[in-house]
PDB file of C-alpha atoms in Angstrom:
ATOM      1  CA  MET E 173      10.203   3.583 -16.180  1.00 55.00           C
ATOM      2  CA  SER E 174      13.071   1.226 -14.571  1.00 64.00           C
ATOM      3  CA  ALA E 175      14.025   0.683 -10.839  1.00 68.00           C
ATOM      4  CA  PRO E 176      17.621   0.935  -9.291  1.00 72.00           C
ATOM      5  CA  ASN E 177      20.283  -2.159  -8.990  1.00 80.00           C
ATOM      6  CA  ILE E 178      19.230  -3.254  -5.517  1.00 83.00           C
ATOM      7  CA  VAL E 179      22.280  -4.945  -5.141  1.00 87.00           C
ATOM      8  CA  ASN E 180      24.611  -1.363  -5.528  1.00 85.00           C
ATOM      9  CA  VAL E 181      22.287   1.168  -3.475  1.00 88.00           C
ATOM     10  CA  THR E 182      23.177   4.099  -1.998  1.00 91.00           C
ATOM     11  CA  SER E 183      20.532   4.252   0.457  1.00 94.00           C
ATOM     12  CA  ILE E 184      17.661   1.896   1.969  1.00 95.00           C
ATOM     13  CA  ILE E 185      15.461   4.064   4.632  1.00 97.00           C
ATOM     14  CA  GLY E 186      12.565   3.322   6.652  1.00 98.00           C
ATOM     15  CA  LYS E 187       9.373   4.772   6.228  1.00 98.00           C
ATOM     16  CA  SER E 188       5.241   4.374   7.558  1.00 98.00           C
ATOM     17  CA  ALA E 189       2.483   6.370   6.487  1.00 98.00           C
ATOM     18  CA  VAL E 190      -0.765   5.951   7.865  1.00 98.00           C
ATOM     19  CA  VAL E 191      -3.801   7.312   5.341  1.00 98.00           C
ATOM     20  CA  ASP E 192      -7.371   7.666   6.580  1.00 98.00           C
ATOM     21  CA  LEU E 193     -10.083   6.688   3.987  1.00 98.00           C
ATOM     22  CA  THR E 194     -12.388   9.394   4.524  1.00 98.00           C
ATOM     23  CA  SER E 195     -14.759   7.951   1.203  1.00 98.00           C
ATOM     24  CA  THR E 196     -15.571   4.736  -0.918  1.00 98.00           C
ATOM     25  CA  SER E 197     -13.878   6.368  -3.513  1.00 98.00           C
ATOM     26  CA  ALA E 198      -9.787   4.826  -4.354  1.00 98.00           C
ATOM     27  CA  THR E 199      -7.013   6.659  -2.220  1.00 98.00           C
ATOM     28  CA  SER E 200      -3.895   6.796  -2.650  1.00 98.00           C
ATOM     29  CA  VAL E 201      -2.143   4.352   0.211  1.00 98.00           C
ATOM     30  CA  LEU E 202       1.376   5.176  -1.754  1.00 98.00           C
ATOM     31  CA  SER E 203       2.686   6.321  -5.274  1.00 98.00           C
ATOM     32  CA  ASN E 204       5.882   5.512  -6.860  1.00 98.00           C
ATOM     33  CA  ALA E 205       6.659   8.308  -9.175  1.00 97.00           C
ATOM     34  CA  ALA E 206       7.990   7.642 -12.952  1.00 95.00           C
ATOM     35  CA  SER E 207      11.890   8.634 -13.129  1.00 92.00           C
ATOM     36  CA  SER E 208      12.490   8.597  -9.168  1.00 95.00           C
ATOM     37  CA  GLY E 209      15.277   6.474  -9.204  1.00 92.00           C
ATOM     38  CA  LYS E 210      14.021   4.251  -6.391  1.00 95.00           C
ATOM     39  CA  VAL E 211      11.929   1.619  -5.502  1.00 96.00           C
ATOM     40  CA  PHE E 212       9.514   0.899  -2.798  1.00 97.00           C
ATOM     41  CA  LYS E 213       9.491  -2.397  -0.856  1.00 98.00           C
ATOM     42  CA  ILE E 214       6.534  -2.970   0.838  1.00 98.00           C
ATOM     43  CA  GLU E 215       6.893  -4.499   4.128  1.00 98.00           C
ATOM     44  CA  SER E 216       3.048  -4.421   5.541  1.00 98.00           C
ATOM     45  CA  LEU E 217       0.576  -3.091   4.757  1.00 98.00           C
ATOM     46  CA  ILE E 218      -2.376  -3.005   7.956  1.00 98.00           C
ATOM     47  CA  VAL E 219      -6.078  -1.972   7.401  1.00 99.00           C
ATOM     48  CA  ALA E 220      -8.125  -0.859  10.594  1.00 98.00           C
ATOM     49  CA  ASN E 221     -11.601  -0.687  11.046  1.00 98.00           C
ATOM     50  CA  VAL E 222     -12.131   1.763  14.014  1.00 98.00           C
ATOM     51  CA  ASP E 223     -15.256   1.616  13.731  1.00 97.00           C
ATOM     52  CA  GLY E 224     -16.790  -0.032  17.020  1.00 96.00           C
ATOM     53  CA  THR E 225     -20.282  -1.813  15.664  1.00 98.00           C
ATOM     54  CA  ASN E 226     -20.394  -2.265  12.306  1.00 98.00           C
ATOM     55  CA  ALA E 227     -17.662  -4.194   9.819  1.00 98.00           C
ATOM     56  CA  ALA E 228     -16.376  -2.719   6.582  1.00 98.00           C
ATOM     57  CA  ASP E 229     -15.132  -3.958   3.387  1.00 98.00           C
ATOM     58  CA  ILE E 230     -11.545  -2.656   1.632  1.00 98.00           C
ATOM     59  CA  THR E 231     -10.145  -3.459  -1.696  1.00 99.00           C
ATOM     60  CA  ILE E 232      -6.258  -2.712  -1.751  1.00 99.00           C
ATOM     61  CA  ASN E 233      -4.855  -2.512  -5.406  1.00 98.00           C
ATOM     62  CA  TYR E 234      -1.658  -2.288  -6.900  1.00 98.00           C
ATOM     63  CA  TYR E 235      -1.899   0.179 -10.290  1.00 98.00           C
ATOM     64  CA  SER E 236       0.896   0.132 -12.946  1.00 98.00           C
ATOM     65  CA  ALA E 237       0.549   3.556 -12.926  1.00 98.00           C
ATOM     66  CA  ALA E 238       1.448   6.366 -10.578  1.00 98.00           C
ATOM     67  CA  ALA E 239      -1.145   8.427  -8.445  1.00 98.00           C
ATOM     68  CA  LEU E 240      -3.541   5.470  -9.230  1.00 98.00           C
ATOM     69  CA  GLY E 241      -3.667   5.013 -13.214  1.00 98.00           C
ATOM     70  CA  GLY E 242      -3.238   2.484 -15.488  1.00 98.00           C
ATOM     71  CA  THR E 243      -4.790  -0.504 -14.718  1.00 98.00           C
ATOM     72  CA  ALA E 244      -6.207  -1.564 -11.026  1.00 98.00           C
ATOM     73  CA  THR E 245      -5.001  -4.997 -10.097  1.00 98.00           C
ATOM     74  CA  GLU E 246      -6.388  -6.625  -6.454  1.00 98.00           C
ATOM     75  CA  ILE E 247      -4.142  -7.853  -3.574  1.00 98.00           C
ATOM     76  CA  VAL E 248      -7.230  -8.265  -1.513  1.00 98.00           C
ATOM     77  CA  SER E 249     -10.655  -7.240  -2.922  1.00 98.00           C
ATOM     78  CA  THR E 250     -14.035  -7.034  -0.741  1.00 98.00           C
ATOM     79  CA  VAL E 251     -12.243  -8.043   2.634  1.00 98.00           C
ATOM     80  CA  SER E 252     -14.484  -7.608   5.731  1.00 98.00           C
ATOM     81  CA  VAL E 253     -12.613  -6.075   8.196  1.00 98.00           C
ATOM     82  CA  PRO E 254     -15.055  -6.541  11.396  1.00 98.00           C
ATOM     83  CA  ALA E 255     -15.622  -4.316  13.913  1.00 98.00           C
ATOM     84  CA  ASP E 256     -12.654  -2.788  16.332  1.00 98.00           C
ATOM     85  CA  ALA E 257     -10.127  -5.161  14.266  1.00 98.00           C
ATOM     86  CA  SER E 258      -7.329  -5.278  11.698  1.00 98.00           C
ATOM     87  CA  LEU E 259      -6.451  -6.771   8.865  1.00 98.00           C
ATOM     88  CA  VAL E 260      -2.639  -7.666   7.400  1.00 98.00           C
ATOM     89  CA  VAL E 261      -2.909  -7.419   4.462  1.00 98.00           C
ATOM     90  CA  ILE E 262       1.113  -7.262   3.523  1.00 98.00           C
ATOM     91  CA  ASP E 263       3.748  -8.670   6.035  1.00 97.00           C
ATOM     92  CA  ARG E 264       7.418  -9.430   5.546  1.00 95.00           C
ATOM     93  CA  ASN E 265       6.414 -12.850   4.208  1.00 96.00           C
ATOM     94  CA  THR E 266       4.786 -11.726   1.982  1.00 95.00           C
ATOM     95  CA  SER E 267       6.343  -8.173   0.987  1.00 96.00           C
ATOM     96  CA  ILE E 268       6.232  -6.577  -2.549  1.00 97.00           C
ATOM     97  CA  TYR E 269       8.359  -4.280  -5.269  1.00 97.00           C
ATOM     98  CA  LEU E 270       6.983  -1.033  -6.329  1.00 97.00           C
ATOM     99  CA  GLU E 271       8.958   0.166  -9.555  1.00 96.00           C
ATOM    100  CA  GLU E 272       9.189   3.649 -10.724  1.00 96.00           C
ATOM    101  CA  ASP E 273       5.801   4.654 -12.195  1.00 97.00           C
ATOM    102  CA  ARG E 274       3.798   1.984 -10.107  1.00 98.00           C
ATOM    103  CA  SER E 275       0.823   3.159  -7.163  1.00 98.00           C
ATOM    104  CA  ILE E 276      -1.265   1.027  -4.430  1.00 98.00           C
ATOM    105  CA  GLY E 277      -4.293   2.161  -3.886  1.00 98.00           C
ATOM    106  CA  ALA E 278      -7.311   1.793  -1.035  1.00 99.00           C
ATOM    107  CA  THR E 279     -11.096   1.798  -1.075  1.00 98.00           C
ATOM    108  CA  ALA E 280     -12.564   1.449   1.547  1.00 98.00           C
ATOM    109  CA  GLY E 281     -16.760  -0.014   1.701  1.00 98.00           C
ATOM    110  CA  SER E 282     -17.904   2.741   4.369  1.00 97.00           C
ATOM    111  CA  ALA E 283     -16.444   6.093   4.594  1.00 98.00           C
ATOM    112  CA  ASN E 284     -14.337   7.061   7.975  1.00 98.00           C
ATOM    113  CA  ASP E 285     -13.702   3.814   9.446  1.00 98.00           C
ATOM    114  CA  LEU E 286     -11.001   2.345   7.795  1.00 98.00           C
ATOM    115  CA  LYS E 287      -7.066   3.207   8.541  1.00 98.00           C
ATOM    116  CA  VAL E 288      -3.960   1.621   6.457  1.00 98.00           C
ATOM    117  CA  ILE E 289      -0.971   1.971   7.678  1.00 98.00           C
ATOM    118  CA  ILE E 290       2.052   0.740   5.345  1.00 98.00           C
ATOM    119  CA  SER E 291       5.608   0.347   6.026  1.00 98.00           C
ATOM    120  CA  TYR E 292       7.877   0.367   3.546  1.00 98.00           C
ATOM    121  CA  GLU E 293      12.099   0.968   3.135  1.00 98.00           C
ATOM    122  CA  ASP E 294      12.609   3.825   0.277  1.00 97.00           C
ATOM    123  CA  ILE E 295      15.850   1.652  -1.899  1.00 96.00           C
ATOM    124  CA  SER E 296      18.199   4.322  -4.078  1.00 92.00           C
TER     125      SER E 296
END
């Protein structure tokens, strides 16, 4: 398990993904496989509450292994997102690197109320 030397990269590709939190179980937002030869620089992670009436809680975890494996460390824990509002969890000023064999997951307090939007650089 290692990460490429980001001084000598051959490519930096900007990517975004949207994940609907359809259950109250931990859901993978982004996973970097072991031996991928990549590091992901997370530029932003935003949680949107699409419920027009009720607030919903969100927990975002950093996992010590890919695919929500290993130990979970909270980035935010049980934060209430108001109805029809968004929460910026990570932005360019607080970006983090996701090395090989690491992952980010989200757990919603209510099913079908929250969506996670993540933007990142795929560096190899």
